[in-house]
PDB file of C-alpha atoms and ligand atoms in Angstrom:
ATOM      1  CA  MET N   1       7.673   8.771 -15.639  1.00  0.00           C
ATOM      2  CA  ASN N   2       8.457  10.547 -12.215  1.00  0.00           C
ATOM      3  CA  ILE N   3       7.195   9.154  -8.937  1.00  0.00           C
ATOM      4  CA  LEU N   4       7.449   9.696  -5.722  1.00  0.00           C
ATOM      5  CA  LEU N   5       7.429   6.829  -3.875  1.00  0.00           C
ATOM      6  CA  VAL N   6       6.031   8.115   0.069  1.00  0.00           C
ATOM      7  CA  PHE N   7       6.990   4.972   2.820  1.00  0.00           C
ATOM      8  CA  CYS N   8       6.256   5.383   6.030  1.00  0.00           C
ATOM      9  CA  HIS N   9       7.666   2.954   8.777  1.00  0.00           C
ATOM     10  CA  PRO N  10       9.696   3.349  11.881  1.00  0.00           C
ATOM     11  CA  ARG N  11      11.792   1.005  10.980  1.00  0.00           C
ATOM     12  CA  ASN N  12      13.802   0.832   7.789  1.00  0.00           C
ATOM     13  CA  GLU N  13      14.043  -3.191   7.572  1.00  0.00           C
ATOM     14  CA  SER N  14      10.413  -4.137   7.846  1.00  0.00           C
ATOM     15  CA  LEU N  15       8.138  -5.681   5.406  1.00  0.00           C
ATOM     16  CA  SER N  16       6.874  -2.404   4.302  1.00  0.00           C
ATOM     17  CA  GLY N  17      10.191  -1.243   3.769  1.00  0.00           C
ATOM     18  CA  GLU N  18      10.773  -4.554   1.654  1.00  0.00           C
ATOM     19  CA  VAL N  19       8.017  -3.831  -0.213  1.00  0.00           C
ATOM     20  CA  ALA N  20       8.449  -0.371  -0.915  1.00  0.00           C
ATOM     21  CA  ARG N  21      12.482  -1.104  -2.374  1.00  0.00           C
ATOM     22  CA  ALA N  22      11.160  -3.833  -4.484  1.00  0.00           C
ATOM     23  CA  PHE N  23       8.154  -1.510  -5.995  1.00  0.00           C
ATOM     24  CA  GLN N  24      11.130   0.838  -6.366  1.00  0.00           C
ATOM     25  CA  HIS N  25      13.528  -1.920  -8.436  1.00  0.00           C
ATOM     26  CA  GLY N  26      11.024  -2.591 -10.356  1.00  0.00           C
ATOM     27  CA  ALA N  27       9.426   0.102 -11.558  1.00  0.00           C
ATOM     28  CA  THR N  28      13.281   2.075 -11.713  1.00  0.00           C
ATOM     29  CA  GLU N  29      14.421  -1.437 -13.349  1.00  0.00           C
ATOM     30  CA  ALA N  30      10.776  -0.141 -15.907  1.00  0.00           C
ATOM     31  CA  GLY N  31      12.366   2.714 -17.002  1.00  0.00           C
ATOM     32  CA  HIS N  32      10.843   4.937 -14.683  1.00  0.00           C
ATOM     33  CA  ASN N  33      12.877   8.045 -11.996  1.00  0.00           C
ATOM     34  CA  VAL N  34      11.684   6.940  -8.720  1.00  0.00           C
ATOM     35  CA  GLU N  35      11.883   9.981  -5.294  1.00  0.00           C
ATOM     36  CA  PHE N  36      11.666   8.051  -2.203  1.00  0.00           C
ATOM     37  CA  VAL N  37      10.354   9.429   0.887  1.00  0.00           C
ATOM     38  CA  ASP N  38      11.301   7.895   4.018  1.00  0.00           C
ATOM     39  CA  LEU N  39       8.924  10.121   6.120  1.00  0.00           C
ATOM     40  CA  TYR N  40      10.838   8.734   9.572  1.00  0.00           C
ATOM     41  CA  HIS N  41      13.646   8.933   8.125  1.00  0.00           C
ATOM     42  CA  GLU N  42      13.560  12.713   7.765  1.00  0.00           C
ATOM     43  CA  ASN N  43      11.774  13.314  10.887  1.00  0.00           C
ATOM     44  CA  PHE N  44       8.863  15.149   9.207  1.00  0.00           C
ATOM     45  CA  ASP N  45       6.418  16.973  11.100  1.00  0.00           C
ATOM     46  CA  PRO N  46       2.994  15.441  11.157  1.00  0.00           C
ATOM     47  CA  VAL N  47       0.937  18.180  13.066  1.00  0.00           C
ATOM     48  CA  LEU N  48      -0.873  20.502  11.414  1.00  0.00           C
ATOM     49  CA  ARG N  49      -0.793  23.884  12.565  1.00  0.00           C
ATOM     50  CA  THR N  50      -2.482  27.031  12.341  1.00  0.00           C
ATOM     51  CA  GLU N  51       0.247  28.229   9.887  1.00  0.00           C
ATOM     52  CA  ASP N  52      -0.984  25.540   6.936  1.00  0.00           C
ATOM     53  CA  MET N  53      -4.589  25.332   8.362  1.00  0.00           C
ATOM     54  CA  TYR N  54      -6.705  26.996   4.852  1.00  0.00           C
ATOM     55  CA  LYS N  55      -4.977  29.562   2.895  1.00  0.00           C
ATOM     56  CA  ASP N  56      -6.543  31.696  -0.431  1.00  0.00           C
ATOM     57  CA  GLY N  57      -4.974  28.402  -2.069  1.00  0.00           C
ATOM     58  CA  ASN N  58      -1.281  30.357  -2.910  1.00  0.00           C
ATOM     59  CA  LEU N  59       1.422  28.227  -1.838  1.00  0.00           C
ATOM     60  CA  SER N  60       3.392  30.974  -1.079  1.00  0.00           C
ATOM     61  CA  ASP N  61       0.897  31.207   2.302  1.00  0.00           C
ATOM     62  CA  TYR N  62       1.855  28.264   3.782  1.00  0.00           C
ATOM     63  CA  SER N  63       4.980  27.123   5.821  1.00  0.00           C
ATOM     64  CA  GLN N  64       8.897  26.558   4.153  1.00  0.00           C
ATOM     65  CA  GLU N  65       8.554  22.872   4.885  1.00  0.00           C
ATOM     66  CA  VAL N  66       5.016  23.051   3.037  1.00  0.00           C
ATOM     67  CA  GLN N  67       5.921  24.727   0.354  1.00  0.00           C
ATOM     68  CA  SER N  68       9.123  22.705  -0.419  1.00  0.00           C
ATOM     69  CA  GLU N  69       7.250  19.399   0.410  1.00  0.00           C
ATOM     70  CA  PHE N  70       4.624  20.109  -2.544  1.00  0.00           C
ATOM     71  CA  LYS N  71       7.301  21.226  -3.509  1.00  0.00           C
ATOM     72  CA  ARG N  72       9.256  17.433  -3.949  1.00  0.00           C
ATOM     73  CA  LEU N  73       5.572  15.486  -5.119  1.00  0.00           C
ATOM     74  CA  ASN N  74       4.786  18.008  -7.646  1.00  0.00           C
ATOM     75  CA  ARG N  75       7.849  17.591  -9.520  1.00  0.00           C
ATOM     76  CA  ASN N  76       6.699  13.995 -10.107  1.00  0.00           C
ATOM     77  CA  ASP N  77       3.532  12.876 -12.323  1.00  0.00           C
ATOM     78  CA  ALA N  78       2.377  10.199 -10.166  1.00  0.00           C
ATOM     79  CA  VAL N  79       2.720   9.474  -5.592  1.00  0.00           C
ATOM     80  CA  VAL N  80       3.160   5.477  -4.496  1.00  0.00           C
ATOM     81  CA  MET N  81       2.395   5.261  -0.647  1.00  0.00           C
ATOM     82  CA  VAL N  82       3.494   2.101   1.294  1.00  0.00           C
ATOM     83  CA  PHE N  83       3.034   1.617   4.780  1.00  0.00           C
ATOM     84  CA  PRO N  84       1.569  -0.318   7.493  1.00  0.00           C
ATOM     85  CA  LEU N  85      -2.056  -0.496   7.984  1.00  0.00           C
ATOM     86  CA  TRP N  86      -2.618   1.099  11.262  1.00  0.00           C
ATOM     87  CA  TRP N  87      -6.102   0.855  13.125  1.00  0.00           C
ATOM     88  CA  TRP N  88      -7.522   0.220   9.444  1.00  0.00           C
ATOM     89  CA  SER N  89      -5.907   3.661   8.597  1.00  0.00           C
ATOM     90  CA  MET N  90      -2.703   4.838   7.712  1.00  0.00           C
ATOM     91  CA  PRO N  91       0.207   5.822  10.640  1.00  0.00           C
ATOM     92  CA  ALA N  92      -0.267   9.508  11.648  1.00  0.00           C
ATOM     93  CA  MET N  93       3.121  10.538  10.533  1.00  0.00           C
ATOM     94  CA  LEU N  94       1.653   9.668   6.453  1.00  0.00           C
ATOM     95  CA  LYS N  95      -1.813  11.000   7.238  1.00  0.00           C
ATOM     96  CA  GLY N  96      -0.439  14.823   9.293  1.00  0.00           C
ATOM     97  CA  TRP N  97       2.330  14.409   5.611  1.00  0.00           C
ATOM     98  CA  ILE N  98      -1.542  14.884   3.874  1.00  0.00           C
ATOM     99  CA  ASP N  99      -3.226  17.083   6.226  1.00  0.00           C
ATOM    100  CA  ARG N 100       0.043  19.512   5.903  1.00  0.00           C
ATOM    101  CA  VAL N 101       1.127  18.969   2.188  1.00  0.00           C
ATOM    102  CA  TRP N 102      -2.559  18.196   0.253  1.00  0.00           C
ATOM    103  CA  ASN N 103      -3.390  21.287   1.139  1.00  0.00           C
ATOM    104  CA  TYR N 104      -6.182  23.718  -0.683  1.00  0.00           C
ATOM    105  CA  GLY N 105      -5.282  25.123  -3.570  1.00  0.00           C
ATOM    106  CA  LEU N 106      -2.519  22.902  -3.460  1.00  0.00           C
ATOM    107  CA  THR N 107      -3.760  19.767  -4.260  1.00  0.00           C
ATOM    108  CA  HIS N 108      -7.313  20.398  -3.803  1.00  0.00           C
ATOM    109  CA  GLY N 109      -9.636  23.378  -4.938  1.00  0.00           C
ATOM    110  CA  PRO N 110      -7.760  25.540  -6.911  1.00  0.00           C
ATOM    111  CA  ALA N 111      -5.102  23.205  -7.247  1.00  0.00           C
ATOM    112  CA  LYS N 112      -2.400  22.780 -10.057  1.00  0.00           C
ATOM    113  CA  HIS N 113      -1.004  19.392  -9.233  1.00  0.00           C
ATOM    114  CA  ASN N 114       0.492  17.261 -11.819  1.00  0.00           C
ATOM    115  CA  ILE N 115      -0.267  14.505 -10.146  1.00  0.00           C
ATOM    116  CA  LYS N 116      -1.459  11.714 -13.063  1.00  0.00           C
ATOM    117  CA  LYS N 117      -1.575   8.277 -11.002  1.00  0.00           C
ATOM    118  CA  SER N 118      -1.349   7.168  -7.689  1.00  0.00           C
ATOM    119  CA  LEU N 119      -0.866   3.616  -5.673  1.00  0.00           C
ATOM    120  CA  ILE N 120      -1.482   2.759  -2.159  1.00  0.00           C
ATOM    121  CA  ILE N 121       0.354  -0.164  -1.074  1.00  0.00           C
ATOM    122  CA  THR N 122      -1.386  -1.239   2.532  1.00  0.00           C
ATOM    123  CA  LEU N 123      -0.241  -4.293   5.239  1.00  0.00           C
ATOM    124  CA  ALA N 124      -2.421  -5.619   7.059  1.00  0.00           C
ATOM    125  CA  ALA N 125      -1.592  -8.640   9.506  1.00  0.00           C
ATOM    126  CA  VAL N 126      -5.066 -10.066   9.330  1.00  0.00           C
ATOM    127  CA  THR N 127      -5.702 -11.926   6.008  1.00  0.00           C
ATOM    128  CA  LYS N 128      -8.355 -11.317   3.486  1.00  0.00           C
ATOM    129  CA  SER N 129     -11.145 -13.077   5.337  1.00  0.00           C
ATOM    130  CA  GLN N 130     -10.928 -11.398   8.079  1.00  0.00           C
ATOM    131  CA  LEU N 131     -10.808  -8.465   6.234  1.00  0.00           C
ATOM    132  CA  ALA N 132     -13.897  -9.508   4.329  1.00  0.00           C
ATOM    133  CA  LYS N 133     -16.073 -10.706   7.517  1.00  0.00           C
ATOM    134  CA  ARG N 134     -16.491  -6.613   8.344  1.00  0.00           C
ATOM    135  CA  ASP N 135     -16.156  -5.321   5.239  1.00  0.00           C
ATOM    136  CA  TYR N 136     -12.795  -3.848   6.295  1.00  0.00           C
ATOM    137  CA  SER N 137     -11.803  -3.885   2.453  1.00  0.00           C
ATOM    138  CA  THR N 138     -14.608  -1.433   1.304  1.00  0.00           C
ATOM    139  CA  ALA N 139     -13.907   1.070   3.892  1.00  0.00           C
ATOM    140  CA  ILE N 140     -10.350   1.692   3.994  1.00  0.00           C
ATOM    141  CA  GLN N 141     -11.215   1.979   0.030  1.00  0.00           C
ATOM    142  CA  ILE N 142     -13.519   4.567   0.393  1.00  0.00           C
ATOM    143  CA  CYS N 143     -11.494   6.236   2.818  1.00  0.00           C
ATOM    144  CA  LEU N 144      -7.979   5.857   1.540  1.00  0.00           C
ATOM    145  CA  GLU N 145      -9.142   5.792  -2.326  1.00  0.00           C
ATOM    146  CA  THR N 146     -11.597   7.533  -2.823  1.00  0.00           C
ATOM    147  CA  GLY N 147     -11.822  10.273   0.139  1.00  0.00           C
ATOM    148  CA  ILE N 148      -8.162  10.715  -0.829  1.00  0.00           C
ATOM    149  CA  LEU N 149      -6.944   9.951  -4.314  1.00  0.00           C
ATOM    150  CA  ASP N 150     -10.689  10.421  -5.875  1.00  0.00           C
ATOM    151  CA  TYR N 151     -11.325  13.432  -3.949  1.00  0.00           C
ATOM    152  CA  ASN N 152      -7.683  15.465  -4.966  1.00  0.00           C
ATOM    153  CA  ASN N 153      -8.337  14.556  -8.762  1.00  0.00           C
ATOM    154  CA  ILE N 154      -6.033  11.843  -9.954  1.00  0.00           C
ATOM    155  CA  PRO N 155      -7.535  10.173 -12.814  1.00  0.00           C
ATOM    156  CA  ASP N 156      -6.092   6.889 -12.204  1.00  0.00           C
ATOM    157  CA  THR N 157      -5.583   5.334  -8.790  1.00  0.00           C
ATOM    158  CA  LYS N 158      -5.370   1.868  -6.941  1.00  0.00           C
ATOM    159  CA  LEU N 159      -5.133   0.732  -3.774  1.00  0.00           C
ATOM    160  CA  VAL N 160      -3.444  -2.746  -3.388  1.00  0.00           C
ATOM    161  CA  ILE N 161      -3.949  -4.211   0.303  1.00  0.00           C
ATOM    162  CA  MET N 162      -1.032  -7.104   1.348  1.00  0.00           C
ATOM    163  CA  ASP N 163      -2.795  -9.656   3.745  1.00  0.00           C
ATOM    164  CA  ASP N 164      -1.829 -11.558   6.548  1.00  0.00           C
ATOM    165  CA  THR N 165       1.847 -10.241   6.887  1.00  0.00           C
ATOM    166  CA  SER N 166       2.429 -12.727   9.799  1.00  0.00           C
ATOM    167  CA  GLY N 167       1.679 -15.562   7.959  1.00  0.00           C
ATOM    168  CA  GLY N 168       5.349 -16.541   7.456  1.00  0.00           C
ATOM    169  CA  ILE N 169       7.955 -16.236   5.100  1.00  0.00           C
ATOM    170  CA  GLU N 170       6.383 -17.100   1.670  1.00  0.00           C
ATOM    171  CA  LYS N 171       3.645 -15.203   2.508  1.00  0.00           C
ATOM    172  CA  CYS N 172       5.758 -12.339   2.941  1.00  0.00           C
ATOM    173  CA  GLU N 173       8.272 -12.747   0.127  1.00  0.00           C
ATOM    174  CA  GLU N 174       4.396 -13.354  -2.481  1.00  0.00           C
ATOM    175  CA  HIS N 175       4.007  -9.444  -1.248  1.00  0.00           C
ATOM    176  CA  ILE N 176       7.292  -8.533  -1.679  1.00  0.00           C
ATOM    177  CA  SER N 177       7.330  -9.751  -5.258  1.00  0.00           C
ATOM    178  CA  GLU N 178       3.708  -8.642  -5.708  1.00  0.00           C
ATOM    179  CA  SER N 179       5.275  -5.285  -5.202  1.00  0.00           C
ATOM    180  CA  PHE N 180       8.280  -5.673  -7.558  1.00  0.00           C
ATOM    181  CA  ARG N 181       5.653  -6.732 -10.189  1.00  0.00           C
ATOM    182  CA  MET N 182       3.567  -3.751  -9.978  1.00  0.00           C
ATOM    183  CA  GLY N 183       6.420  -1.232 -10.639  1.00  0.00           C
ATOM    184  CA  SER N 184       7.472  -2.602 -13.409  1.00  0.00           C
ATOM    185  CA  GLN N 185       4.138  -2.312 -14.748  1.00  0.00           C
ATOM    186  CA  PHE N 186       3.995   0.095 -13.606  1.00  0.00           C
TER     187      PHE N 186
HETATM  188  C1  FMN M   1      -0.637   0.577  15.850  1.00  0.00           C
HETATM  189  C2  FMN M   1      -0.627  -1.214  15.430  1.00  0.00           C
HETATM  190  C3  FMN M   1      -1.816  -0.863  14.593  1.00  0.00           C
HETATM  191  C4  FMN M   1      -2.039  -1.704  13.763  1.00  0.00           C
HETATM  192  N1  FMN M   1      -3.518  -1.983  13.086  1.00  0.00           N
HETATM  193  C5  FMN M   1      -3.883  -2.932  12.308  1.00  0.00           C
HETATM  194  C6  FMN M   1      -5.003  -3.204  12.117  1.00  0.00           C
HETATM  195  O1  FMN M   1      -5.925  -2.148  11.999  1.00  0.00           O
HETATM  196  N2  FMN M   1      -5.293  -3.981  10.483  1.00  0.00           N
HETATM  197  C7  FMN M   1      -4.423  -5.122  10.628  1.00  0.00           C
HETATM  198  O2  FMN M   1      -4.536  -5.709  10.190  1.00  0.00           O
HETATM  199  N3  FMN M   1      -3.250  -4.702  11.402  1.00  0.00           N
HETATM  200  C8  FMN M   1      -2.636  -3.939  12.479  1.00  0.00           C
HETATM  201  N4  FMN M   1      -1.816  -3.847  12.865  1.00  0.00           N
HETATM  202  C9  FMN M   1      -0.912  -4.621  12.203  1.00  0.00           C
HETATM  203  C10 FMN M   1       0.142  -4.409  11.048  1.00  0.00           C
HETATM  204  O3  FMN M   1      -1.407  -3.881   9.708  1.00  0.00           O
HETATM  205  C11 FMN M   1       1.015  -5.252  11.108  1.00  0.00           C
HETATM  206  O4  FMN M   1       2.372  -5.168  11.748  1.00  0.00           O
HETATM  207  C12 FMN M   1       1.945  -4.752   9.466  1.00  0.00           C
HETATM  208  O5  FMN M   1       1.399  -5.283   8.518  1.00  0.00           O
HETATM  209  C13 FMN M   1       3.229  -5.794   9.395  1.00  0.00           C
HETATM  210  O6  FMN M   1       4.277  -4.937   8.689  1.00  0.00           O
HETATM  211  P1  FMN M   1       5.972  -4.876   9.220  1.00  0.00           P
HETATM  212  O7  FMN M   1       6.353  -5.621   9.234  1.00  0.00           O
HETATM  213  O8  FMN M   1       5.358  -3.835   7.267  1.00  0.00           O
HETATM  214  O9  FMN M   1       5.188  -3.422  10.490  1.00  0.00           O
HETATM  215  C14 FMN M   1      -1.233  -2.852  13.211  1.00  0.00           C
HETATM  216  C15 FMN M   1       0.100  -2.876  14.481  1.00  0.00           C
HETATM  217  C16 FMN M   1       0.233  -1.359  14.732  1.00  0.00           C
HETATM  218  C17 FMN M   1       1.270  -1.283  15.278  1.00  0.00           C
END
């Protein structure tokens, strides 16, 4: 498969960065073609402005940046997003990429996208039991997997929350290995 791997974290050497690269290694070893996108490094502008508000659904109506981002997304069969959980959701940078690029007539509405499979990997400081206490996992799943991936008609979707990121080296290594495994079995 051709996979667009969207990494969103200000620091490349973060645990999120390690997890993203582990997925890339696993997927590449398994024969997939991975296109790595680092939104901070590319200085993506996440602010949705008037020029990218709802159009008639034609790609050519949108800004040049949205047109080229959508073409990059759509020349792949799958999209994988790796990011830290910030306020029980995605960083504003990634949210802005979705706001602008996953636009009407591009990924939803009269859409023309080629994405068949999607995986979200988000890293949380809290433990699984802390997530369960207030049912945060369900809330995150509904907002990100149902609300974004399903809404955009991606047939095969998955969301993984990697917990307890301050839980020490063993926990971090466990997440990195798990990400490699998910890449190799994607
Ligand atoms: C702005 C901000 C908001 C955060 N919100 C949450 C949160 O809602 N839940 C949580 O478990 N951790 C939260 N965290 C902690 C991050 O998830 C944690 O730093 C990350 O999992 C560690 O991975 P990293 O080394 O790749 O940053 C937040 C951190 C920041 C900076």
